Tab-separated table of C-alpha atoms in Angstrom:
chain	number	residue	atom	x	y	z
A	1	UNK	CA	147.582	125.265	-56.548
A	2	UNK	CA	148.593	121.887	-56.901
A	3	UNK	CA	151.638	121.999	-56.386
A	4	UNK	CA	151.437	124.420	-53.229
A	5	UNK	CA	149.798	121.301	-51.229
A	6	UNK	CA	152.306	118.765	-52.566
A	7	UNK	CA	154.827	121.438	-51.216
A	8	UNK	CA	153.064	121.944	-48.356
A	9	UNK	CA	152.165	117.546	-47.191
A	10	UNK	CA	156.547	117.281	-48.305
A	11	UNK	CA	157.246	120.567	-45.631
A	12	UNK	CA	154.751	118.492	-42.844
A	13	UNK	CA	155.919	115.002	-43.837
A	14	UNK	CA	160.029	116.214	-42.862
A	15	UNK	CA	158.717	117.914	-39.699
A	16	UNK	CA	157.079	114.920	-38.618
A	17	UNK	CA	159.880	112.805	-39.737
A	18	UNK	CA	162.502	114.785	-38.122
A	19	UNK	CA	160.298	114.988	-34.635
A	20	UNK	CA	159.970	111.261	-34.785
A	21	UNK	CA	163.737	111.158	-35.156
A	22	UNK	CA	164.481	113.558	-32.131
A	23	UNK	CA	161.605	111.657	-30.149
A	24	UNK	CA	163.596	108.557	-30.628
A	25	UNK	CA	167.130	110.543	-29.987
A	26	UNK	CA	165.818	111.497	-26.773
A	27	UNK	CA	164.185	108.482	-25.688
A	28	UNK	CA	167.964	106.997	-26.161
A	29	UNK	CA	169.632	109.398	-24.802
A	30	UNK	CA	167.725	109.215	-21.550
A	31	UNK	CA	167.338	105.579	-21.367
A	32	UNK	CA	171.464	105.376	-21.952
A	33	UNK	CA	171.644	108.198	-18.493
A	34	UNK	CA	168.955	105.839	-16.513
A	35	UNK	CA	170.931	102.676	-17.354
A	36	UNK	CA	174.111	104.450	-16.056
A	37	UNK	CA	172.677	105.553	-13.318
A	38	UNK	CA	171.349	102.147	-12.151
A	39	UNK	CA	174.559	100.337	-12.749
A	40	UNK	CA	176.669	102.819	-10.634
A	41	UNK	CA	173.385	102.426	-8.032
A	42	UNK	CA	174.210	98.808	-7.882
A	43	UNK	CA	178.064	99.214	-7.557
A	44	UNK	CA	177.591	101.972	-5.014
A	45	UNK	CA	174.771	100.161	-2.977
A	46	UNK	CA	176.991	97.604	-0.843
A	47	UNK	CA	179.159	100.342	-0.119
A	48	UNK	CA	176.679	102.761	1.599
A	49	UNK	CA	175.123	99.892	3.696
A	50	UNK	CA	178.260	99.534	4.947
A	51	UNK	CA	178.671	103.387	5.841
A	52	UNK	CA	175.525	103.953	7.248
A	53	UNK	CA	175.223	100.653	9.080
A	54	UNK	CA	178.318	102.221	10.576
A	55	UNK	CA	181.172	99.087	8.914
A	56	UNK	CA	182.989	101.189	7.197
A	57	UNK	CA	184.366	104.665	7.122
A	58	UNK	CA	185.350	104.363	3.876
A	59	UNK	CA	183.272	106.335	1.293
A	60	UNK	CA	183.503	104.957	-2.616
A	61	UNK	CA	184.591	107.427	-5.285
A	62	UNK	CA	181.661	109.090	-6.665
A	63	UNK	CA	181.320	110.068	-11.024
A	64	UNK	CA	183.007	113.566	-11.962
A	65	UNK	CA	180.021	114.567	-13.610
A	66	UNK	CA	177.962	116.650	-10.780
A	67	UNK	CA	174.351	115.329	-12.276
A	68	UNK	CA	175.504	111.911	-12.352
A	69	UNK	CA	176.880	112.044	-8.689
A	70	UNK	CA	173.802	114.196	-7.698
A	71	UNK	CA	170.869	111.401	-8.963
A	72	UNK	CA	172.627	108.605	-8.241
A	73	UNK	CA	173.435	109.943	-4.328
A	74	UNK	CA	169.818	110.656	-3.958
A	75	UNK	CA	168.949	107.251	-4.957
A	76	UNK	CA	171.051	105.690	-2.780
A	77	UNK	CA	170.149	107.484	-0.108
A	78	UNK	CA	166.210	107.350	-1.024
A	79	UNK	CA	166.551	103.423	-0.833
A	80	UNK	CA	168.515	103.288	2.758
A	81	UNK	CA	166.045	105.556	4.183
A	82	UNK	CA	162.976	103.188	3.134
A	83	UNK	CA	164.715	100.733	4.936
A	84	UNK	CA	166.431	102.765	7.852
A	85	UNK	CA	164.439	103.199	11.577
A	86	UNK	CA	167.649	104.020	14.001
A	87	UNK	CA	168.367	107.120	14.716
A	88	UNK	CA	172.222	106.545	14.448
A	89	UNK	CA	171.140	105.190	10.489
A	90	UNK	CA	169.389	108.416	9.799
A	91	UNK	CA	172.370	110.686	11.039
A	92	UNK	CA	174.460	108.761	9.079
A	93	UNK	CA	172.179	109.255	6.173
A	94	UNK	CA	172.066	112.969	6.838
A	95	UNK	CA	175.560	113.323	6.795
A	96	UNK	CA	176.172	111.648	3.914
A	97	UNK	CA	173.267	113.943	1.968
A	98	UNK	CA	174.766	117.366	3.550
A	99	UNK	CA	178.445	116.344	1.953
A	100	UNK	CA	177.390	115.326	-1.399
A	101	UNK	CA	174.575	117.087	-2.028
A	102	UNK	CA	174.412	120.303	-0.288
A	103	UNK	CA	176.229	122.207	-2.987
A	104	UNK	CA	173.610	120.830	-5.594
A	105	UNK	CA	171.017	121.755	-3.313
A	106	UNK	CA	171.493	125.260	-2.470
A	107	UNK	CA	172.185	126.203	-6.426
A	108	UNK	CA	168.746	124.513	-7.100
A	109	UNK	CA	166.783	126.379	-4.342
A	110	UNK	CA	168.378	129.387	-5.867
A	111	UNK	CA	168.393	128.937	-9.396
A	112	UNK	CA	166.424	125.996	-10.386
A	113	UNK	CA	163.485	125.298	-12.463
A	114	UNK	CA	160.136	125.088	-9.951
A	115	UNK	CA	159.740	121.252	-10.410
A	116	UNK	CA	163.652	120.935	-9.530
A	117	UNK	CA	162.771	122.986	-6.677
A	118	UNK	CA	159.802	121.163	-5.198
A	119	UNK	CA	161.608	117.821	-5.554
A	120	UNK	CA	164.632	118.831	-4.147
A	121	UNK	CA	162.559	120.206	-0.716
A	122	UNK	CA	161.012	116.752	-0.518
A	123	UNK	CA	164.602	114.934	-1.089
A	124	UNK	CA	165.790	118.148	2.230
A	125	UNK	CA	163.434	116.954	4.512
A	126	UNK	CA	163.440	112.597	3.765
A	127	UNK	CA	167.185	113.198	4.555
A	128	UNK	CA	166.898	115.767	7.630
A	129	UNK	CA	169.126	118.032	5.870
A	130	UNK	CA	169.716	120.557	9.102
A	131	UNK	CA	172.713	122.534	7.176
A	132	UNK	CA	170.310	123.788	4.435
A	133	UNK	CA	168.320	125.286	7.333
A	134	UNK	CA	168.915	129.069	6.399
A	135	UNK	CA	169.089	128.663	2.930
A	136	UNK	CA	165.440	127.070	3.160
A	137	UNK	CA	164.211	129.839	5.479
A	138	UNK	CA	165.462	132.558	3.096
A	139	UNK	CA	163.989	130.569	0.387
A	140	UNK	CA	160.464	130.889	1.991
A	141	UNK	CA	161.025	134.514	1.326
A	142	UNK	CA	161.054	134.254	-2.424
A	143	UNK	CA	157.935	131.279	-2.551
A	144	UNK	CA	154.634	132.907	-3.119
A	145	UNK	CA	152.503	132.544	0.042
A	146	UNK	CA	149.570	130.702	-0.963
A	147	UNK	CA	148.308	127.343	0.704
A	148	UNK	CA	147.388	126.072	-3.189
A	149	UNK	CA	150.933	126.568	-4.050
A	150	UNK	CA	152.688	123.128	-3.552
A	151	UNK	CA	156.304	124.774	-3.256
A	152	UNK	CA	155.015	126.520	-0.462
A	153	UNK	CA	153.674	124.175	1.122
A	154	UNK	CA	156.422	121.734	1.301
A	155	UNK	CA	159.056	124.824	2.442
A	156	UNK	CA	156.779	124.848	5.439
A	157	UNK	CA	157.132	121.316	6.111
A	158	UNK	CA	160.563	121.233	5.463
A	159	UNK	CA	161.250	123.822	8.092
A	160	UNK	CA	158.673	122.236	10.777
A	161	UNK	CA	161.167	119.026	10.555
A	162	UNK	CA	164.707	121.216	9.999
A	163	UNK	CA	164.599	124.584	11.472
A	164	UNK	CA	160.976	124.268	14.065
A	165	UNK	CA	162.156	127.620	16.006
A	166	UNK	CA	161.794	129.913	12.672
A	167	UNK	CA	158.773	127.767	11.703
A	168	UNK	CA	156.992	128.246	14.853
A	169	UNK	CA	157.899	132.170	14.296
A	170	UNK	CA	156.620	132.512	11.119
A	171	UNK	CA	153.528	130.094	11.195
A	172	UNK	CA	151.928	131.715	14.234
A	173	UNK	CA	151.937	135.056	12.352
A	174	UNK	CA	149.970	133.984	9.797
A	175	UNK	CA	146.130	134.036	9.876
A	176	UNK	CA	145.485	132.415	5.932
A	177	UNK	CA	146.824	128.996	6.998
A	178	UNK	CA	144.060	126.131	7.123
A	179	UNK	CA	143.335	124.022	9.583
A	180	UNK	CA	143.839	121.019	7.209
A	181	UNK	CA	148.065	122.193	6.660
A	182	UNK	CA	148.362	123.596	10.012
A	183	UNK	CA	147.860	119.819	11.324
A	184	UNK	CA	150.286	118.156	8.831
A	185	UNK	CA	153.009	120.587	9.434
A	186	UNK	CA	152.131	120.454	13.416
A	187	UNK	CA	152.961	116.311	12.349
A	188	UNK	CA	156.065	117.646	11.954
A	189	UNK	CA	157.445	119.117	15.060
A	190	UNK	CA	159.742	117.379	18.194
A	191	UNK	CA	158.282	116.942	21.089
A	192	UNK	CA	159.780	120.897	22.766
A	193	UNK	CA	158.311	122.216	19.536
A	194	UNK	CA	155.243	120.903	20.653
A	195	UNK	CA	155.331	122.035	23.969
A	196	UNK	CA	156.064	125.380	23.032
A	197	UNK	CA	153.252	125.478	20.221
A	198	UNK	CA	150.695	124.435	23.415
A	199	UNK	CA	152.154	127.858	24.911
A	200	UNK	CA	151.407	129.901	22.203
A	201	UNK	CA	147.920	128.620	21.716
A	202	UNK	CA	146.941	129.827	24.763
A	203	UNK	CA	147.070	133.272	23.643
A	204	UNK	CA	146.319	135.450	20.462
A	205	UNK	CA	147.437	132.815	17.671
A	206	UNK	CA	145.012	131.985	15.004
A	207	UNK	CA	141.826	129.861	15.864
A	208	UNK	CA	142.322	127.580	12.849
A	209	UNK	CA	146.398	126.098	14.313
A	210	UNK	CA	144.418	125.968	18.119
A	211	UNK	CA	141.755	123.872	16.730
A	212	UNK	CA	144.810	121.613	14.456
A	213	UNK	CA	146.927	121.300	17.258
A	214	UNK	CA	143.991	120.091	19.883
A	215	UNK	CA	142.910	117.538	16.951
A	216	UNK	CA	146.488	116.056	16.498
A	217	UNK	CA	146.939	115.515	20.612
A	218	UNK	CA	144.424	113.273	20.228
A	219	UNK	CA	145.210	111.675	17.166
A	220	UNK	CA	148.640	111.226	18.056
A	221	UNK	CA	147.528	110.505	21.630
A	222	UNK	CA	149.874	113.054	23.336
A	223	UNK	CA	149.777	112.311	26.306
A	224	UNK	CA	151.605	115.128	28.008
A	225	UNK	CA	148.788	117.677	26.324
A	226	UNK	CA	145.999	115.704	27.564
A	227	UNK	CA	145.279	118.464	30.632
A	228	UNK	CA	145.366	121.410	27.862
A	229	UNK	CA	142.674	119.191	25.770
A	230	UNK	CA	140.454	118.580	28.576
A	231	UNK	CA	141.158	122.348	29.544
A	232	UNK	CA	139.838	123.441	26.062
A	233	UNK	CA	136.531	121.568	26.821
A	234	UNK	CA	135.180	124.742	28.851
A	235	UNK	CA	136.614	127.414	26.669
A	236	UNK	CA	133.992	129.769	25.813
A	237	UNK	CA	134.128	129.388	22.044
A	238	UNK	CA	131.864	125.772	20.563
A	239	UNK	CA	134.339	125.275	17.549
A	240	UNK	CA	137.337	124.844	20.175
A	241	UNK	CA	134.979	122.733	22.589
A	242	UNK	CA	133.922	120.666	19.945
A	243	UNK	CA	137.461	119.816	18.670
A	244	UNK	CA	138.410	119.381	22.394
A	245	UNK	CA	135.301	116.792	22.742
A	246	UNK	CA	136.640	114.760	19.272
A	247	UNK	CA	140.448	114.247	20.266
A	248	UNK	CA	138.721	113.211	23.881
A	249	UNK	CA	137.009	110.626	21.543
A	250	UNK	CA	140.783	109.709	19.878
A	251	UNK	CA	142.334	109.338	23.568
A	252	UNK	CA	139.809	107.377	24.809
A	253	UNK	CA	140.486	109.042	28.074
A	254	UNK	CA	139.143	111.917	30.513
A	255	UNK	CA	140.235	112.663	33.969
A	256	UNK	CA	137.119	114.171	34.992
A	257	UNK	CA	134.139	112.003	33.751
A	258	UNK	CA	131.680	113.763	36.370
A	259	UNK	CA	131.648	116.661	34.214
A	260	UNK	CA	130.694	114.301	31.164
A	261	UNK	CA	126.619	115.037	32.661
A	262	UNK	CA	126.395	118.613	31.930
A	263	UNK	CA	127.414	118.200	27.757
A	264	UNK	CA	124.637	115.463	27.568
A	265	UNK	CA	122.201	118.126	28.785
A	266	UNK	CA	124.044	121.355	26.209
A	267	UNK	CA	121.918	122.761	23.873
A	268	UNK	CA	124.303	122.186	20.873
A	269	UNK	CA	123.168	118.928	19.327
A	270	UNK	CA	127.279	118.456	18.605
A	271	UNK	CA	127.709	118.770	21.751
A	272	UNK	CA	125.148	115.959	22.859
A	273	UNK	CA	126.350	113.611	20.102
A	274	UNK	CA	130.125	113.873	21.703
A	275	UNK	CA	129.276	113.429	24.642
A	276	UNK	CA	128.139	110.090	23.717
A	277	UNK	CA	130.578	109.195	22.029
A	278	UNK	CA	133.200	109.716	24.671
A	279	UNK	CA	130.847	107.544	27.379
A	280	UNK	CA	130.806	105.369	24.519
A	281	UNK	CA	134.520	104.613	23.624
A	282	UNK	CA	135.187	104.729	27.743
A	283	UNK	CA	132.069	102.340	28.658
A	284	UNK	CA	131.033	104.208	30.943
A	285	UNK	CA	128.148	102.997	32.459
A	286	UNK	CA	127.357	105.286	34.887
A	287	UNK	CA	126.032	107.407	31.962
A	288	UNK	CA	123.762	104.447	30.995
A	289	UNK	CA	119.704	106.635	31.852
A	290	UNK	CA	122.038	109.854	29.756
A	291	UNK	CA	122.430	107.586	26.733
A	292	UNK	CA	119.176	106.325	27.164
A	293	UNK	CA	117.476	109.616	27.436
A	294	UNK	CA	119.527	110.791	24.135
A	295	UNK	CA	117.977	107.832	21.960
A	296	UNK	CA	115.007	109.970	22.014
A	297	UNK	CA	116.996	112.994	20.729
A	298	UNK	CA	115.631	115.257	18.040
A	299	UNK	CA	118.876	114.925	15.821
A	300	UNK	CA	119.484	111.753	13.826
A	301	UNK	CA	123.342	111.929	14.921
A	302	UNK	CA	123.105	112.466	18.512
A	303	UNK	CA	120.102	109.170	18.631
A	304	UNK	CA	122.903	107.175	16.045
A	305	UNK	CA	125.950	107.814	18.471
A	306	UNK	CA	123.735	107.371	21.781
A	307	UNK	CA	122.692	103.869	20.167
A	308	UNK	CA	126.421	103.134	19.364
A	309	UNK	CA	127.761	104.291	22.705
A	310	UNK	CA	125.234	101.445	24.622
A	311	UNK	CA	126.455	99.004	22.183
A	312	UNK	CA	129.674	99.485	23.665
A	313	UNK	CA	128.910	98.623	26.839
A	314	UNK	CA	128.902	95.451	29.127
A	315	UNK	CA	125.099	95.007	29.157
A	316	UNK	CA	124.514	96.992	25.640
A	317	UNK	CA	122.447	94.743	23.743
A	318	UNK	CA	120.083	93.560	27.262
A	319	UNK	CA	119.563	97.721	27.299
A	320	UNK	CA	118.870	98.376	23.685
A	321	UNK	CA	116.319	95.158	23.663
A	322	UNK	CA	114.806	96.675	26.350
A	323	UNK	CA	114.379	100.113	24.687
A	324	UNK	CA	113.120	98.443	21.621
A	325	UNK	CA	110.616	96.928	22.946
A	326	UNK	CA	109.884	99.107	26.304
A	327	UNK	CA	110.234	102.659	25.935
A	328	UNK	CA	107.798	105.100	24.976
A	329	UNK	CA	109.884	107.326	22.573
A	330	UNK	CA	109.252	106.249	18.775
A	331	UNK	CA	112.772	107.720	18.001
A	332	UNK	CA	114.583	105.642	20.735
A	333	UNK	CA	112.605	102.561	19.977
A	334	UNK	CA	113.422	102.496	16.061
A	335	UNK	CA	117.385	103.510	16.860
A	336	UNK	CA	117.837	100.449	19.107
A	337	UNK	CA	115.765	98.447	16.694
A	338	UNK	CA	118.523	99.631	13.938
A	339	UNK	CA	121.789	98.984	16.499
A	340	UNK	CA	120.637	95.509	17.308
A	341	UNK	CA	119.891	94.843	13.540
A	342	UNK	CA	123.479	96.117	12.523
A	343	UNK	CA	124.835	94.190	15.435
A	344	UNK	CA	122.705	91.194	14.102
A	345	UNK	CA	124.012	91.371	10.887
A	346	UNK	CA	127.294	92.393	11.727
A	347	UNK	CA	127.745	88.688	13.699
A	348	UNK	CA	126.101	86.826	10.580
A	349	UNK	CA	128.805	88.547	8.278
């Protein structure tokens, strides 16, 4: 029995041994590639300034090995496009990625592990790779279509910044999408892309992109789609009102202020709390008795934005002294009381 366990710590003690010995193998090994890497970084560096700052013409011999000339390309390129804003820069860029690392790409979309995969996407669209463009969109074909599935997710953007026509076709076809992803990949599109996405809402497409793509006109302050915002104001379903009524808030801006009354007067609290908001961030006095009126409202957040909105304007604090100490409404009196205490506080600090 003894000697069983003696045989059996001796079997445990070489495994760990020999682990520790491949651990530290590895480690070498690796820190050996990283080190090469790096110094042909550095040697390579000067040389693709040059190139993309448009100096030279003259590109530097790259390693024989393809995974050395593959990771030390997409470092180079990483760093010039942290600190690259022209657009002549980023073609440059682009160029260089589609002739040295096309190849690479195309065998890893097709064959490669799922984290080679995912990081190669990223590495397509920081470079604006628009020669992969097919190979991504068939590539969306074999990526299973779920909005918790990161490869997915970034195919999708990748094709809203390379290939926007065959994104547009495929997004608007698909009702499982949220809201939350339709607005980042919406991020994502040129300005015709844009356009043409504002056409499409307007018909059968699913509610959750209409209600991302109103958002992000106002968030991006787009002002070309400001008359299709304001338009969604009256459309006959409250979500799309209400996300109309919060990128109004974003632009800071409506044409048609007049028609500002009949939202303070809505029964949908949301819709009472917006509309004080948006006389709020526009000071818009003439909406000084509605703002007023709505300090006395029976929902917290339609009293709290009322009381911010006259805060915002010219004679604010006169009004909500006056309220505090004047009016008749409990509710009214304790949210100015609260607005000129923040404000109070808020000048102390």
């Amino acid at each position: 029995m003894m000697q069983w366990v003696i045989a059996s710590l001796v079997v445990l003690l070489v495994i760990q041994v020999a682990l520790f010995i491949y651990i530290l193998i590895s480690k070498k090994i690796t820190l050996n590639y990283d080190e090469k890497v790096e110094t042909l970084y550095q040697n390579l560096l000067p040389s693709y300034i040059e190139i993309v700052q448009d100096t030279s013409q003259l590109e530097p011999r790259l390693p024989e090995n393809k995974k050395y000339r593959k990771d030390v390309v997409e470092k180079l390129l990483v760093r010039l496009s942290e600190v690259t804003a022209g657009e002549g820069e980023k073609a440059r860029i682009r160029k260089l990625a589609e002739t040295t690392l096309l190849d690479a790409y195309i065998k890893i979309l097709e064959k490669g592990s799922w984290a080679e995969r995912v990081n190669t996407l990223f590495y397509i669209e920081d470079f604006g790779m628009i020669s992969i463009k097919d190979h991504v969109w068939q590539h969306l074909g074999r990526v299973e279509s779920d909005d918790e599935n990161e490869e997915y997710r970034q195919t999708l953007r990748v094709l809203a910044t390379i290939y926007p026509e065959k994104f547009l076709t495929f997004i608007l076809e698909k009702d499982t999408i949220s809201e939350s992803l339709a607005k980042e990949l919406f991020r994502r599109l040129d300005e015709g892309s844009l356009m043409e996405m504002e056409k499409r809402t307007s018909g059968k497409t699913p509610i959750a992109f209409k209600l991302a793509f109103i958002v992000l006109c106002g968030e991006m302050k787009l002002n070309q789609h400001l008359p299709f915002v304001e338009r969604c104001l009256f459309d006959e379903q409250k979500e799309i009102r209400l996300k109309a009524m919060k990128s109004i808030c974003s632009y800071q801006y409506f044409s048609k202020t007049e028609q500002l009354k009949e939202f303070f007067e809505s029964e949908h609290w949301e819709e009472r709390m917006y509309a004080a908001k948006i006389a709020g961030v526009m000071e818009l006095t003439k909406y000084r008795d509605h703002l007023v009126d709505t300090l006395a409202d029976p929902v917290w957040w339609v009293r709290f934005s009322s009381g911010e909105a006259i805060s915002k304007l010219p004679d604010g604090e006169i009004l909500l002294e006056y309220v505090a100490s004047q009016n008749e409404d409990a509710f009214a009196r304790d949210m100015a009381n609260q607005m000129l205490t923040t404000k109070a506080t808020g000048l102390r600090g």
